[in-house]
Amino acid sequence: MFAHRGASAHALENTLDAFQLALKLGATGLETDCWVTQDRQVVLDHDGVVKPTTKKFGVPIRLRKQKISQLKFDELPGDIPKLESLVEIAADQYPMSIDVCDPDAIRLIADIVTDPSVQQRIYLCHPDIALLRDSKQKYPNFKFVNSIRLSRISEGPERRCANLAQYGIDVLNMHHTDWNGGLVALAHRFEIAAFSWDLQHTEQLRDAFLMGVDAVYSDWSDRMVDACNQIFTS
């Protein structure tokens, strides 16, 4: 159960407070988005565009919006964390799902996370199957996730699952409205895990668990836990 950008329904998304709160509420995994700064730091933010902070006469002021890739880490707002902080929070037990917004981040993540046991708990997500294929060959310990909408799979879901299996890509991740029981069974036939995102209501989460998906993403960590308990402890 991945907390989408941390417990983002209850705290500022992609902050350390949001990640820590998600675990307190019972999430069993943490999700985030990553970008690369000008000085090659992997940082956690959704849009990749921020208002950097400076000081005038000792008073902090926000400048015009800029891309994270154009700024050094020290120029970013103070609530944007580095990847290392998320890895520390996840410690030795919680999976991390990272939406790779800058492909250069994959190599940097591999440089940051060198422990194979930790690498195996990190799911790197991207829509480009070629990028995932090449990255899996270079960094086989990481889990790789094809995050995509069903409507954008031009070759159809069966061929996509076959390709993912051929390339060693571990997961197909689609919006919850794209999944049905047959597609979950199809992914499993190819030994591909089925992940489902944007589940915000208990009923949606319950349906996904009953469908047999392998992981869900939600802003509401507490609702994920409630839905899981309703299905698996009843």
PDB file of C-alpha atoms in Angstrom:
ATOM      1  CA  MET A   1       0.000   0.000   0.000  1.00  0.00           C
ATOM      2  CA  PHE A   2       1.937   2.985  -1.318  1.00  0.00           C
ATOM      3  CA  ALA A   3       1.279   6.383   0.252  1.00  0.00           C
ATOM      4  CA  HIS A   4       1.102   8.676  -2.772  1.00  0.00           C
ATOM      5  CA  ARG A   5       3.624  11.485  -2.185  1.00  0.00           C
ATOM      6  CA  GLY A   6       3.405  10.478   1.462  1.00  0.00           C
ATOM      7  CA  ALA A   7       0.209  11.040   3.407  1.00  0.00           C
ATOM      8  CA  SER A   8      -0.595  13.837   0.963  1.00  0.00           C
ATOM      9  CA  ALA A   9      -4.249  14.063   2.006  1.00  0.00           C
ATOM     10  CA  HIS A  10      -3.096  15.109   5.473  1.00  0.00           C
ATOM     11  CA  ALA A  11       0.277  16.849   4.995  1.00  0.00           C
ATOM     12  CA  LEU A  12       2.244  18.795   2.400  1.00  0.00           C
ATOM     13  CA  GLU A  13       3.064  16.283  -0.324  1.00  0.00           C
ATOM     14  CA  ASN A  14       6.578  14.946  -0.884  1.00  0.00           C
ATOM     15  CA  THR A  15       7.843  16.285   2.437  1.00  0.00           C
ATOM     16  CA  LEU A  16       9.517  14.350   5.213  1.00  0.00           C
ATOM     17  CA  ASP A  17       6.526  15.045   7.456  1.00  0.00           C
ATOM     18  CA  ALA A  18       4.189  13.514   4.867  1.00  0.00           C
ATOM     19  CA  PHE A  19       6.305  10.375   4.522  1.00  0.00           C
ATOM     20  CA  GLN A  20       6.650   9.888   8.273  1.00  0.00           C
ATOM     21  CA  LEU A  21       2.938  10.440   8.828  1.00  0.00           C
ATOM     22  CA  ALA A  22       2.067   7.902   6.132  1.00  0.00           C
ATOM     23  CA  LEU A  23       3.973   5.206   7.985  1.00  0.00           C
ATOM     24  CA  LYS A  24       2.331   6.156  11.279  1.00  0.00           C
ATOM     25  CA  LEU A  25      -1.072   5.780   9.604  1.00  0.00           C
ATOM     26  CA  GLY A  26      -0.168   2.289   8.438  1.00  0.00           C
ATOM     27  CA  ALA A  27       1.058   2.629   4.850  1.00  0.00           C
ATOM     28  CA  THR A  28       3.382  -0.213   3.888  1.00  0.00           C
ATOM     29  CA  GLY A  29       5.179   1.669   1.109  1.00  0.00           C
ATOM     30  CA  LEU A  30       6.091   5.232   0.124  1.00  0.00           C
ATOM     31  CA  GLU A  31       5.647   6.885  -3.284  1.00  0.00           C
ATOM     32  CA  THR A  32       7.305  10.012  -4.616  1.00  0.00           C
ATOM     33  CA  ASP A  33       8.508  11.836  -7.736  1.00  0.00           C
ATOM     34  CA  CYS A  34      12.148  12.704  -8.333  1.00  0.00           C
ATOM     35  CA  TRP A  35      14.060  15.357 -10.247  1.00  0.00           C
ATOM     36  CA  VAL A  36      17.747  16.241 -10.650  1.00  0.00           C
ATOM     37  CA  THR A  37      19.109  19.639  -9.611  1.00  0.00           C
ATOM     38  CA  GLN A  38      21.781  21.602 -11.418  1.00  0.00           C
ATOM     39  CA  ASP A  39      24.365  20.286  -8.940  1.00  0.00           C
ATOM     40  CA  ARG A  40      23.242  16.681  -9.562  1.00  0.00           C
ATOM     41  CA  GLN A  41      21.205  16.063  -6.429  1.00  0.00           C
ATOM     42  CA  VAL A  42      18.127  13.814  -6.634  1.00  0.00           C
ATOM     43  CA  VAL A  43      15.254  15.637  -4.958  1.00  0.00           C
ATOM     44  CA  LEU A  44      11.612  14.838  -4.303  1.00  0.00           C
ATOM     45  CA  ASP A  45       8.961  17.069  -5.869  1.00  0.00           C
ATOM     46  CA  HIS A  46       5.944  16.584  -8.100  1.00  0.00           C
ATOM     47  CA  ASP A  47       6.006  19.332 -10.727  1.00  0.00           C
ATOM     48  CA  GLY A  48       9.724  20.018 -10.982  1.00  0.00           C
ATOM     49  CA  VAL A  49       9.042  23.762 -10.930  1.00  0.00           C
ATOM     50  CA  VAL A  50       9.534  25.835  -7.784  1.00  0.00           C
ATOM     51  CA  LYS A  51       9.880  29.376  -6.531  1.00  0.00           C
ATOM     52  CA  PRO A  52      13.423  29.566  -5.144  1.00  0.00           C
ATOM     53  CA  THR A  53      14.032  31.504  -1.975  1.00  0.00           C
ATOM     54  CA  THR A  54      16.518  34.316  -1.434  1.00  0.00           C
ATOM     55  CA  LYS A  55      16.886  37.036   1.184  1.00  0.00           C
ATOM     56  CA  LYS A  56      16.605  40.789   0.909  1.00  0.00           C
ATOM     57  CA  PHE A  57      17.621  42.811   3.949  1.00  0.00           C
ATOM     58  CA  GLY A  58      17.552  39.540   5.892  1.00  0.00           C
ATOM     59  CA  VAL A  59      13.951  38.759   4.926  1.00  0.00           C
ATOM     60  CA  PRO A  60      13.243  35.583   2.877  1.00  0.00           C
ATOM     61  CA  ILE A  61      11.520  36.279  -0.447  1.00  0.00           C
ATOM     62  CA  ARG A  62      10.345  33.973  -3.214  1.00  0.00           C
ATOM     63  CA  LEU A  63      11.584  34.557  -6.766  1.00  0.00           C
ATOM     64  CA  ARG A  64       9.827  33.711 -10.026  1.00  0.00           C
ATOM     65  CA  LYS A  65       9.212  30.058 -10.789  1.00  0.00           C
ATOM     66  CA  GLN A  66      12.125  28.068 -12.164  1.00  0.00           C
ATOM     67  CA  LYS A  67      12.767  24.467 -13.110  1.00  0.00           C
ATOM     68  CA  ILE A  68      14.508  22.375 -10.483  1.00  0.00           C
ATOM     69  CA  SER A  69      17.054  21.376 -13.121  1.00  0.00           C
ATOM     70  CA  GLN A  70      18.147  25.031 -13.311  1.00  0.00           C
ATOM     71  CA  LEU A  71      18.738  25.389  -9.575  1.00  0.00           C
ATOM     72  CA  LYS A  72      21.221  24.082  -7.055  1.00  0.00           C
ATOM     73  CA  PHE A  73      19.882  22.186  -4.064  1.00  0.00           C
ATOM     74  CA  ASP A  74      20.631  25.060  -1.683  1.00  0.00           C
ATOM     75  CA  GLU A  75      18.433  27.335  -3.812  1.00  0.00           C
ATOM     76  CA  LEU A  76      15.349  25.159  -3.443  1.00  0.00           C
ATOM     77  CA  PRO A  77      12.598  25.728  -0.864  1.00  0.00           C
ATOM     78  CA  GLY A  78      13.593  24.141   2.415  1.00  0.00           C
ATOM     79  CA  ASP A  79      10.779  21.583   2.449  1.00  0.00           C
ATOM     80  CA  ILE A  80      12.045  19.779  -0.670  1.00  0.00           C
ATOM     81  CA  PRO A  81      14.065  16.772   0.524  1.00  0.00           C
ATOM     82  CA  LYS A  82      16.825  14.766  -1.077  1.00  0.00           C
ATOM     83  CA  LEU A  83      16.283  11.112  -1.967  1.00  0.00           C
ATOM     84  CA  GLU A  84      18.662  10.093   0.814  1.00  0.00           C
ATOM     85  CA  SER A  85      16.178  11.345   3.401  1.00  0.00           C
ATOM     86  CA  LEU A  86      13.410   9.135   2.018  1.00  0.00           C
ATOM     87  CA  VAL A  87      15.708   6.117   2.030  1.00  0.00           C
ATOM     88  CA  GLU A  88      16.527   6.829   5.669  1.00  0.00           C
ATOM     89  CA  ILE A  89      12.838   7.049   6.609  1.00  0.00           C
ATOM     90  CA  ALA A  90      12.037   3.828   4.775  1.00  0.00           C
ATOM     91  CA  ALA A  91      14.886   2.202   6.711  1.00  0.00           C
ATOM     92  CA  ASP A  92      15.254  -1.511   6.082  1.00  0.00           C
ATOM     93  CA  GLN A  93      11.632  -2.500   5.606  1.00  0.00           C
ATOM     94  CA  TYR A  94       9.442  -0.202   3.483  1.00  0.00           C
ATOM     95  CA  PRO A  95       9.301  -0.347  -0.332  1.00  0.00           C
ATOM     96  CA  MET A  96       9.718   2.930  -2.212  1.00  0.00           C
ATOM     97  CA  SER A  97       8.035   3.717  -5.529  1.00  0.00           C
ATOM     98  CA  ILE A  98       9.802   6.535  -7.370  1.00  0.00           C
ATOM     99  CA  ASP A  99       8.288   8.218 -10.403  1.00  0.00           C
ATOM    100  CA  VAL A 100      11.377   9.085 -12.459  1.00  0.00           C
ATOM    101  CA  CYS A 101      10.635  12.511 -13.945  1.00  0.00           C
ATOM    102  CA  ASP A 102      14.214  13.021 -15.150  1.00  0.00           C
ATOM    103  CA  PRO A 103      15.772   9.922 -16.766  1.00  0.00           C
ATOM    104  CA  ASP A 104      19.227  11.053 -15.574  1.00  0.00           C
ATOM    105  CA  ALA A 105      18.040  10.305 -12.056  1.00  0.00           C
ATOM    106  CA  ILE A 106      18.248   6.541 -12.559  1.00  0.00           C
ATOM    107  CA  ARG A 107      22.048   6.505 -12.676  1.00  0.00           C
ATOM    108  CA  LEU A 108      22.260   8.889  -9.739  1.00  0.00           C
ATOM    109  CA  ILE A 109      19.847   6.763  -7.699  1.00  0.00           C
ATOM    110  CA  ALA A 110      22.071   3.761  -8.353  1.00  0.00           C
ATOM    111  CA  ASP A 111      25.042   5.785  -7.081  1.00  0.00           C
ATOM    112  CA  ILE A 112      23.135   6.826  -3.957  1.00  0.00           C
ATOM    113  CA  VAL A 113      21.620   3.444  -3.112  1.00  0.00           C
ATOM    114  CA  THR A 114      24.353   0.838  -3.361  1.00  0.00           C
ATOM    115  CA  ASP A 115      23.050  -1.785  -0.923  1.00  0.00           C
ATOM    116  CA  PRO A 116      21.489  -4.563  -3.049  1.00  0.00           C
ATOM    117  CA  SER A 117      18.894  -5.338  -0.370  1.00  0.00           C
ATOM    118  CA  VAL A 118      17.694  -1.726  -0.452  1.00  0.00           C
ATOM    119  CA  GLN A 119      17.809  -1.586  -4.250  1.00  0.00           C
ATOM    120  CA  GLN A 120      15.416  -4.532  -4.352  1.00  0.00           C
ATOM    121  CA  ARG A 121      12.840  -2.493  -2.413  1.00  0.00           C
ATOM    122  CA  ILE A 122      12.943   0.445  -4.851  1.00  0.00           C
ATOM    123  CA  TYR A 123      10.467   0.553  -7.740  1.00  0.00           C
ATOM    124  CA  LEU A 124      11.535   2.947 -10.507  1.00  0.00           C
ATOM    125  CA  CYS A 125       8.559   4.051 -12.607  1.00  0.00           C
ATOM    126  CA  HIS A 126       8.472   5.457 -16.135  1.00  0.00           C
ATOM    127  CA  PRO A 127       6.205   5.199 -19.210  1.00  0.00           C
ATOM    128  CA  ASP A 128       9.048   4.576 -21.703  1.00  0.00           C
ATOM    129  CA  ILE A 129       9.529   0.838 -22.042  1.00  0.00           C
ATOM    130  CA  ALA A 130      12.859   1.255 -23.875  1.00  0.00           C
ATOM    131  CA  LEU A 131      14.281   3.299 -21.004  1.00  0.00           C
ATOM    132  CA  LEU A 132      13.091   0.684 -18.528  1.00  0.00           C
ATOM    133  CA  ARG A 133      14.569  -2.146 -20.598  1.00  0.00           C
ATOM    134  CA  ASP A 134      17.993  -0.507 -20.843  1.00  0.00           C
ATOM    135  CA  SER A 135      17.973   0.498 -17.180  1.00  0.00           C
ATOM    136  CA  LYS A 136      17.069  -3.032 -16.039  1.00  0.00           C
ATOM    137  CA  GLN A 137      20.084  -4.359 -17.902  1.00  0.00           C
ATOM    138  CA  LYS A 138      22.373  -1.862 -16.157  1.00  0.00           C
ATOM    139  CA  TYR A 139      20.800  -2.033 -12.699  1.00  0.00           C
ATOM    140  CA  PRO A 140      19.178  -5.463 -12.305  1.00  0.00           C
ATOM    141  CA  ASN A 141      18.615  -5.238  -8.550  1.00  0.00           C
ATOM    142  CA  PHE A 142      16.085  -2.420  -8.827  1.00  0.00           C
ATOM    143  CA  LYS A 143      12.447  -3.118  -9.628  1.00  0.00           C
ATOM    144  CA  PHE A 144      11.253  -1.374 -12.790  1.00  0.00           C
ATOM    145  CA  VAL A 145       7.680  -0.269 -13.359  1.00  0.00           C
ATOM    146  CA  ASN A 146       5.930   0.598 -16.608  1.00  0.00           C
ATOM    147  CA  SER A 147       3.518   3.344 -15.520  1.00  0.00           C
ATOM    148  CA  ILE A 148       1.091   4.057 -18.335  1.00  0.00           C
ATOM    149  CA  ARG A 149      -2.563   4.438 -19.259  1.00  0.00           C
ATOM    150  CA  LEU A 150      -4.224   1.540 -21.040  1.00  0.00           C
ATOM    151  CA  SER A 151      -5.230   3.820 -23.931  1.00  0.00           C
ATOM    152  CA  ARG A 152      -1.560   4.546 -24.638  1.00  0.00           C
ATOM    153  CA  ILE A 153      -0.555   0.896 -25.032  1.00  0.00           C
ATOM    154  CA  SER A 154      -0.693   0.822 -28.824  1.00  0.00           C
ATOM    155  CA  GLU A 155       0.211  -2.855 -29.158  1.00  0.00           C
ATOM    156  CA  GLY A 156      -2.455  -3.974 -26.674  1.00  0.00           C
ATOM    157  CA  PRO A 157      -2.108  -5.219 -23.096  1.00  0.00           C
ATOM    158  CA  GLU A 158      -1.182  -8.820 -23.914  1.00  0.00           C
ATOM    159  CA  ARG A 159       1.729  -7.847 -26.152  1.00  0.00           C
ATOM    160  CA  ARG A 160       2.781  -5.204 -23.610  1.00  0.00           C
ATOM    161  CA  CYS A 161       2.874  -7.786 -20.818  1.00  0.00           C
ATOM    162  CA  ALA A 162       4.835 -10.155 -23.052  1.00  0.00           C
ATOM    163  CA  ASN A 163       7.354  -7.388 -23.790  1.00  0.00           C
ATOM    164  CA  LEU A 164       7.683  -6.494 -20.124  1.00  0.00           C
ATOM    165  CA  ALA A 165       8.336 -10.125 -19.282  1.00  0.00           C
ATOM    166  CA  GLN A 166      10.901 -10.413 -22.073  1.00  0.00           C
ATOM    167  CA  TYR A 167      12.791  -7.345 -20.869  1.00  0.00           C
ATOM    168  CA  GLY A 168      12.668  -8.313 -17.208  1.00  0.00           C
ATOM    169  CA  ILE A 169      10.491  -5.355 -16.252  1.00  0.00           C
ATOM    170  CA  ASP A 170       8.704  -6.196 -13.049  1.00  0.00           C
ATOM    171  CA  VAL A 171       5.438  -4.256 -12.924  1.00  0.00           C
ATOM    172  CA  LEU A 172       2.638  -2.830 -15.051  1.00  0.00           C
ATOM    173  CA  ASN A 173       1.159   0.186 -13.270  1.00  0.00           C
ATOM    174  CA  MET A 174      -2.105   1.664 -14.576  1.00  0.00           C
ATOM    175  CA  HIS A 175      -4.877   3.941 -13.386  1.00  0.00           C
ATOM    176  CA  HIS A 176      -7.495   2.079 -11.360  1.00  0.00           C
ATOM    177  CA  THR A 177     -10.116   2.655 -14.077  1.00  0.00           C
ATOM    178  CA  ASP A 178      -7.921   0.779 -16.582  1.00  0.00           C
ATOM    179  CA  TRP A 179      -7.797  -2.444 -14.583  1.00  0.00           C
ATOM    180  CA  ASN A 180     -10.290  -5.273 -14.477  1.00  0.00           C
ATOM    181  CA  GLY A 181     -10.035  -8.816 -13.212  1.00  0.00           C
ATOM    182  CA  GLY A 182      -9.136 -10.162 -16.628  1.00  0.00           C
ATOM    183  CA  LEU A 183      -6.248  -7.748 -17.100  1.00  0.00           C
ATOM    184  CA  VAL A 184      -4.905  -8.494 -13.630  1.00  0.00           C
ATOM    185  CA  ALA A 185      -4.995 -12.209 -14.482  1.00  0.00           C
ATOM    186  CA  LEU A 186      -3.278 -11.453 -17.807  1.00  0.00           C
ATOM    187  CA  ALA A 187      -0.426  -9.613 -16.116  1.00  0.00           C
ATOM    188  CA  HIS A 188      -0.013 -12.413 -13.604  1.00  0.00           C
ATOM    189  CA  ARG A 189       0.092 -14.977 -16.391  1.00  0.00           C
ATOM    190  CA  PHE A 190       3.260 -13.279 -17.604  1.00  0.00           C
ATOM    191  CA  GLU A 191       4.526 -13.014 -14.005  1.00  0.00           C
ATOM    192  CA  ILE A 192       4.139  -9.236 -14.126  1.00  0.00           C
ATOM    193  CA  ALA A 193       2.858  -7.513 -10.981  1.00  0.00           C
ATOM    194  CA  ALA A 194      -0.262  -5.343 -11.340  1.00  0.00           C
ATOM    195  CA  PHE A 195      -0.121  -1.965  -9.573  1.00  0.00           C
ATOM    196  CA  SER A 196      -3.095   0.411  -9.468  1.00  0.00           C
ATOM    197  CA  TRP A 197      -2.940   4.148  -8.788  1.00  0.00           C
ATOM    198  CA  ASP A 198      -5.232   7.052  -7.858  1.00  0.00           C
ATOM    199  CA  LEU A 199      -7.465   5.089  -5.511  1.00  0.00           C
ATOM    200  CA  GLN A 200      -8.855   7.712  -3.160  1.00  0.00           C
ATOM    201  CA  HIS A 201     -12.014   6.138  -1.737  1.00  0.00           C
ATOM    202  CA  THR A 202     -12.450   3.075   0.439  1.00  0.00           C
ATOM    203  CA  GLU A 203     -14.813   1.444  -2.070  1.00  0.00           C
ATOM    204  CA  GLN A 204     -12.258   1.823  -4.869  1.00  0.00           C
ATOM    205  CA  LEU A 205      -9.536   0.361  -2.698  1.00  0.00           C
ATOM    206  CA  ARG A 206     -11.704  -2.574  -1.645  1.00  0.00           C
ATOM    207  CA  ASP A 207     -12.548  -3.331  -5.282  1.00  0.00           C
ATOM    208  CA  ALA A 208      -8.875  -3.243  -6.233  1.00  0.00           C
ATOM    209  CA  PHE A 209      -7.910  -5.656  -3.469  1.00  0.00           C
ATOM    210  CA  LEU A 210     -10.726  -8.008  -4.462  1.00  0.00           C
ATOM    211  CA  MET A 211      -9.564  -7.784  -8.083  1.00  0.00           C
ATOM    212  CA  GLY A 212      -6.195  -9.125  -7.006  1.00  0.00           C
ATOM    213  CA  VAL A 213      -3.875  -6.212  -7.733  1.00  0.00           C
ATOM    214  CA  ASP A 214      -0.493  -6.423  -6.096  1.00  0.00           C
ATOM    215  CA  ALA A 215      -0.223  -2.813  -4.902  1.00  0.00           C
ATOM    216  CA  VAL A 216      -2.311   0.332  -4.662  1.00  0.00           C
ATOM    217  CA  TYR A 217      -1.468   4.027  -4.480  1.00  0.00           C
ATOM    218  CA  SER A 218      -3.543   6.523  -2.525  1.00  0.00           C
ATOM    219  CA  ASP A 219      -3.267   9.954  -0.918  1.00  0.00           C
ATOM    220  CA  TRP A 220      -5.252   8.521   1.998  1.00  0.00           C
ATOM    221  CA  SER A 221      -3.053   6.128   3.969  1.00  0.00           C
ATOM    222  CA  ASP A 222      -5.749   5.597   6.578  1.00  0.00           C
ATOM    223  CA  ARG A 223      -8.315   4.597   3.952  1.00  0.00           C
ATOM    224  CA  MET A 224      -5.874   2.109   2.423  1.00  0.00           C
ATOM    225  CA  VAL A 225      -5.406   0.458   5.774  1.00  0.00           C
ATOM    226  CA  ASP A 226      -9.153   0.372   6.463  1.00  0.00           C
ATOM    227  CA  ALA A 227      -9.915  -1.176   3.067  1.00  0.00           C
ATOM    228  CA  CYS A 228      -7.152  -3.742   3.466  1.00  0.00           C
ATOM    229  CA  ASN A 229      -8.420  -4.731   6.896  1.00  0.00           C
ATOM    230  CA  GLN A 230     -11.972  -5.047   5.597  1.00  0.00           C
ATOM    231  CA  ILE A 231     -10.882  -7.463   2.873  1.00  0.00           C
ATOM    232  CA  PHE A 232      -8.167  -9.501   4.501  1.00  0.00           C
ATOM    233  CA  THR A 233      -9.337  -9.707   8.121  1.00  0.00           C
ATOM    234  CA  SER A 234     -13.058 -10.255   7.584  1.00  0.00           C
TER     235      SER A 234
END
